[in-house]
Structures are given as structure tokens and as C-alpha cells.
Short mmCIF file of C-alpha atoms in Angstrom, two decimals:
data_model
loop_
_atom_site.label_atom_id
_atom_site.label_comp_id
_atom_site.label_asym_id
_atom_site.label_seq_id
_atom_site.Cartn_x
_atom_site.Cartn_y
_atom_site.Cartn_z
CA ASP A 1306 16.28 -100.45 -5.01
CA THR A 1307 18.49 -97.14 -4.18
CA GLY A 1308 17.92 -97.46 -0.30
CA ALA A 1309 15.40 -94.60 -1.10
CA ASP A 1310 11.91 -93.28 1.57
CA VAL A 1311 8.89 -94.42 -0.38
CA ALA A 1312 5.43 -93.21 0.73
CA ALA A 1313 2.42 -93.50 -0.95
CA SER A 1314 -1.68 -93.91 -0.75
CA PRO A 1315 -2.57 -97.05 1.61
CA SER A 1316 -4.20 -98.29 -1.30
CA GLY A 1317 -0.42 -97.57 -3.23
CA ALA A 1318 1.75 -98.91 -0.54
CA ALA A 1319 0.05 -102.07 -0.57
CA ALA A 1320 0.22 -102.50 -3.46
CA LEU A 1321 4.00 -101.68 -4.05
CA ARG A 1322 4.81 -103.97 -0.93
CA ALA A 1323 2.13 -106.99 -2.47
CA GLY A 1324 4.62 -106.71 -5.94
CA ARG A 1325 1.55 -106.52 -8.04
CA VAL A 1326 -1.27 -104.24 -9.24
CA ALA A 1327 -4.24 -104.39 -6.61
CA PRO A 1328 -7.10 -106.48 -7.64
CA ASP A 1329 -9.68 -103.57 -7.34
CA ASP A 1330 -7.28 -101.05 -10.22
CA PRO A 1331 -9.36 -100.56 -13.37
CA GLN A 1332 -5.65 -102.12 -15.56
CA ALA A 1333 -5.34 -104.95 -12.98
CA GLY A 1334 -6.77 -107.32 -15.93
CA PHE A 1335 -3.89 -106.01 -17.73
CA GLY A 1336 -1.63 -108.47 -15.15
CA GLY A 1337 1.33 -105.99 -13.45
CA ARG A 1338 4.33 -107.80 -11.44
CA PHE A 1339 6.79 -105.68 -9.91
CA PRO A 1340 9.69 -106.37 -7.41
CA PRO A 1341 8.06 -105.53 -4.02
CA VAL A 1342 8.55 -102.82 -2.12
CA ALA A 1343 9.13 -103.60 1.36
CA ARG A 1344 9.69 -99.99 3.20
CA VAL A 1345 6.49 -98.24 2.28
CA ARG A 1346 4.91 -95.63 4.44
CA ALA A 1347 1.26 -95.02 3.96
CA VAL A 1348 0.04 -91.23 4.52
CA ALA A 1349 -3.11 -89.88 4.75
CA ASP A 1350 -5.17 -87.68 2.72
CA GLY A 1351 -3.30 -84.12 3.07
CA ASP A 1352 -0.47 -85.47 4.83
CA THR A 1353 2.65 -83.89 4.57
CA VAL A 1354 6.00 -85.50 4.40
CA ARG A 1355 8.95 -83.97 4.90
CA VAL A 1356 12.58 -84.23 2.80
CA ALA A 1357 14.89 -82.12 4.49
CA GLU A 1358 13.57 -78.16 4.48
CA LEU A 1359 10.55 -79.83 0.76
CA ALA A 1360 7.03 -80.35 2.39
CA VAL A 1361 5.37 -82.42 -0.42
CA THR A 1362 1.34 -82.85 0.96
CA ALA A 1363 -0.31 -85.96 -0.04
CA HIS A 1364 -3.62 -85.14 -2.30
CA PHE A 1365 -5.65 -88.39 -3.10
CA THR A 1366 -6.71 -88.85 -6.17
CA PRO A 1367 -8.15 -92.28 -7.09
CA GLY A 1368 -9.71 -93.06 -10.38
CA HIS A 1369 -7.12 -94.12 -12.63
CA ALA A 1370 -6.00 -96.71 -9.90
CA PRO A 1371 -7.45 -96.50 -6.09
CA GLY A 1372 -4.34 -95.33 -4.94
CA SER A 1373 -3.24 -92.39 -7.05
CA THR A 1374 -2.20 -89.69 -5.19
CA THR A 1375 -1.28 -86.15 -6.38
CA TRP A 1376 1.53 -84.44 -4.46
CA THR A 1377 1.64 -80.36 -3.87
CA TRP A 1378 4.30 -77.90 -2.46
CA THR A 1379 6.05 -74.34 -2.73
CA SER A 1380 9.47 -73.71 -4.38
CA CYS A 1381 10.81 -70.26 -3.73
CA GLU A 1382 13.76 -69.31 -5.75
CA ARG A 1383 15.49 -66.17 -5.52
CA GLY A 1384 12.43 -64.75 -3.44
CA ARG A 1385 9.37 -65.90 -5.52
CA CYS A 1386 7.37 -68.86 -4.26
CA LEU A 1387 5.01 -70.98 -6.81
CA ASP A 1388 2.71 -74.05 -6.44
CA VAL A 1389 4.32 -76.59 -7.35
CA VAL A 1390 1.89 -80.01 -8.52
CA TYR A 1391 2.84 -83.51 -9.11
CA ALA A 1392 -0.28 -84.56 -11.15
CA ASP A 1393 -1.20 -87.98 -10.74
CA SER A 1394 -3.02 -89.56 -13.88
CA LEU A 1395 -6.68 -89.20 -14.59
CA TYR A 1396 -6.84 -90.74 -16.95
CA PRO A 1397 -10.26 -93.00 -17.33
CA ILE A 1398 -8.23 -96.22 -18.79
CA SER A 1399 -8.58 -99.44 -17.79
CA ALA A 1400 -8.58 -103.07 -18.78
CA PRO A 1401 -11.34 -105.15 -21.34
CA GLY A 1402 -14.67 -105.62 -19.37
CA PHE A 1403 -13.49 -103.23 -16.27
CA HIS A 1404 -16.52 -100.52 -15.65
CA PHE A 1405 -16.21 -97.37 -13.87
CA LEU A 1406 -19.34 -97.13 -13.55
CA ALA A 1407 -21.07 -100.13 -10.80
CA ASP A 1408 -21.39 -103.73 -12.25
CA ALA A 1409 -21.20 -107.18 -10.78
CA THR A 1410 -17.16 -106.41 -8.81
CA HIS A 1411 -18.12 -102.69 -7.65
CA GLY A 1412 -20.20 -99.51 -7.17
CA ASP A 1413 -20.10 -96.98 -8.91
CA LEU A 1414 -16.68 -95.30 -9.24
CA SER A 1415 -17.96 -92.55 -11.29
CA ALA A 1416 -18.56 -89.49 -8.38
CA ARG A 1417 -15.00 -90.67 -6.34
CA PHE A 1418 -13.41 -90.33 -10.17
CA ARG A 1419 -15.36 -86.88 -10.21
CA ASP A 1420 -13.86 -86.06 -7.22
CA SER A 1421 -10.65 -86.69 -8.05
CA ILE A 1422 -10.43 -84.08 -10.66
CA ARG A 1423 -11.78 -81.79 -9.26
CA THR A 1424 -9.33 -82.05 -6.60
CA VAL A 1425 -6.29 -81.62 -9.14
CA ALA A 1426 -8.27 -78.38 -10.50
CA ALA A 1427 -8.71 -76.15 -7.20
CA LEU A 1428 -5.29 -76.54 -5.97
CA PRO A 1429 -2.99 -73.80 -6.04
CA CYS A 1430 -0.91 -74.64 -9.55
CA ASP A 1431 1.47 -72.46 -10.73
CA ILE A 1432 3.57 -75.10 -12.07
CA LEU A 1433 1.87 -78.70 -12.98
CA ILE A 1434 4.53 -81.39 -13.49
CA SER A 1435 2.13 -84.05 -14.96
CA VAL A 1436 2.32 -87.94 -14.74
CA HIS A 1437 1.80 -87.69 -18.50
CA PRO A 1438 4.06 -85.00 -19.90
CA GLU A 1439 1.41 -84.79 -23.14
CA PHE A 1440 -1.99 -84.17 -21.49
CA SER A 1441 0.06 -80.60 -19.51
CA GLY A 1442 2.01 -80.15 -22.87
CA THR A 1443 5.45 -80.43 -21.26
CA ASP A 1444 7.25 -81.11 -25.01
CA ARG A 1445 5.15 -78.06 -25.90
CA LYS A 1446 6.26 -75.21 -23.21
CA LEU A 1447 9.37 -76.87 -23.42
CA ARG A 1448 9.88 -76.28 -27.23
CA GLU A 1449 8.65 -72.30 -26.14
CA LEU A 1450 11.40 -71.88 -23.40
CA ALA A 1451 14.28 -72.75 -25.63
CA ALA A 1452 12.66 -69.77 -27.62
CA ARG A 1453 12.12 -67.54 -24.98
CA PRO A 1454 14.14 -68.44 -21.91
CA ALA A 1455 12.63 -64.80 -20.01
CA ALA A 1456 9.04 -66.05 -20.31
CA ASN A 1457 8.85 -69.41 -18.25
CA PRO A 1458 5.63 -71.73 -20.11
CA PHE A 1459 6.37 -73.73 -17.13
CA VAL A 1460 4.77 -70.76 -14.65
CA ASP A 1461 0.57 -70.97 -15.61
CA ALA A 1462 -1.63 -70.33 -12.85
CA GLY A 1463 -4.49 -72.21 -15.01
CA ALA A 1464 -2.75 -75.42 -15.68
CA CYS A 1465 -4.36 -77.75 -13.14
CA ARG A 1466 -7.56 -76.61 -14.13
CA ALA A 1467 -6.79 -76.97 -18.30
CA TYR A 1468 -5.33 -80.17 -16.94
CA ALA A 1469 -8.65 -81.47 -14.95
CA ARG A 1470 -10.92 -80.01 -18.21
CA ILE A 1471 -9.37 -82.60 -20.55
CA PHE A 1472 -9.88 -85.23 -18.38
CA GLU A 1473 -13.48 -84.43 -17.36
CA LYS A 1474 -14.15 -84.87 -21.28
CA MET A 1475 -12.73 -88.36 -21.31
CA LEU A 1476 -14.56 -89.33 -18.01
CA ALA A 1477 -17.71 -88.48 -19.30
CA VAL A 1478 -17.00 -89.69 -23.08
CA ARG A 1479 -15.80 -92.81 -21.25
CA LEU A 1480 -19.50 -93.02 -18.93
CA GLU A 1481 -21.50 -92.22 -21.88
CA GLN A 1482 -19.69 -95.62 -23.57
CA GLU A 1483 -20.17 -97.73 -20.59
CA ASN A 1484 -24.22 -96.51 -20.45
CA ALA A 1485 -24.23 -96.95 -23.98
CA ALA A 1486 -22.95 -100.10 -23.84
CA ALA A 1487 -25.15 -101.52 -20.64
CA THR A 1488 -28.35 -100.17 -22.53
CA ARG A 1489 -27.62 -102.31 -25.82
CA VAL A 1490 -27.24 -105.42 -23.17
CA ALA A 1491 -30.19 -104.85 -21.35
CA HIS A 1492 -32.25 -104.86 -24.57
#
């Protein structure tokens, strides 16, 4: 609507252009139509997109959706530079009937999902911005910042590793549930 430049992974770009969730998206079964985006630049993993002086790097993190992309950049203020990460969701949620483990429609997606989690954990990360603020403690950090403005709780070199640990555990639980369900069906 604004005419802003749009950049996404090839899978994300295809979904945006089509105006619907990709068929291989774990949440496709929920539906998902939206106004198509006519001009979308597909970027490769590791590509840098420039907006004026800002250079933002794409890191593909498929799992939650096939086109999921995490973006990183360096932000400098008053002589101090920090690594900022906008982490796409790593939440292993899906429409009913979808399996991250292999099923009749696709192969095993769990290794790719685990790789995405490891990618986020390994990024240089002084400040984490997450698509789901509750998973990075945004509300708590805002309260702490209001109480003690001199100590910025958003600056946390361990934030991406902590974020990744949350989803490692969630994915492990999800895969255990899928394995248990497959075992019940087999017997």
C-alpha cells in the first residue's frame, strides 16, 4: 500500500506475489489470503539489502514457514556499535494434520528446522527483536528500562541463544508428539 520496497526469500516472495500462504507452509491448512504484493525482490541467503546507509543481511530460517527469514544489521550510536537481529518466528506451530517429520506430502523437515534454530543461536546478537515479543521478553524489558533507564535490558549478547533454546525445546516436544502419534497409528 505504501509503495515501499519489499525483499523476501524466494519462497516468501512467491507467497507475497500470489497473495496466499504457500502450499508447503505448515500453516497452509488455516487458509491465508491477503492482497498480493506486486513488487517483491527475492534475495538469497546471506544477501545484503541496502536502505540508504543501513545494510541489512538476510539469513534464511525456514521451519515456522518455508520462507522465514531472519535479518541482521549493525547499529551505531555515539561511537558504540551493536549487532541487531530481527529473528523470524521459530515456533513449530502448524495447521492440524501437518507433520514436521516426513509424511505423505513431504520429507522430514525437522533437520532444516533445527538448522534454522542453530543459525539464530550463532548470530552476532547484542539486541534481539523477535516477531513474537513474548518470546524475547519485550514487556519485561520495557518495564525494566522504565525503572532503570541507565541499564538497557535490550542489550543482551545472550538473547539470540536464549531465544533459540526456547524453540529447541518446543520443537523437541512437537517431534516427540509426532513420533508418539505415528507409533500409535502403526500399532
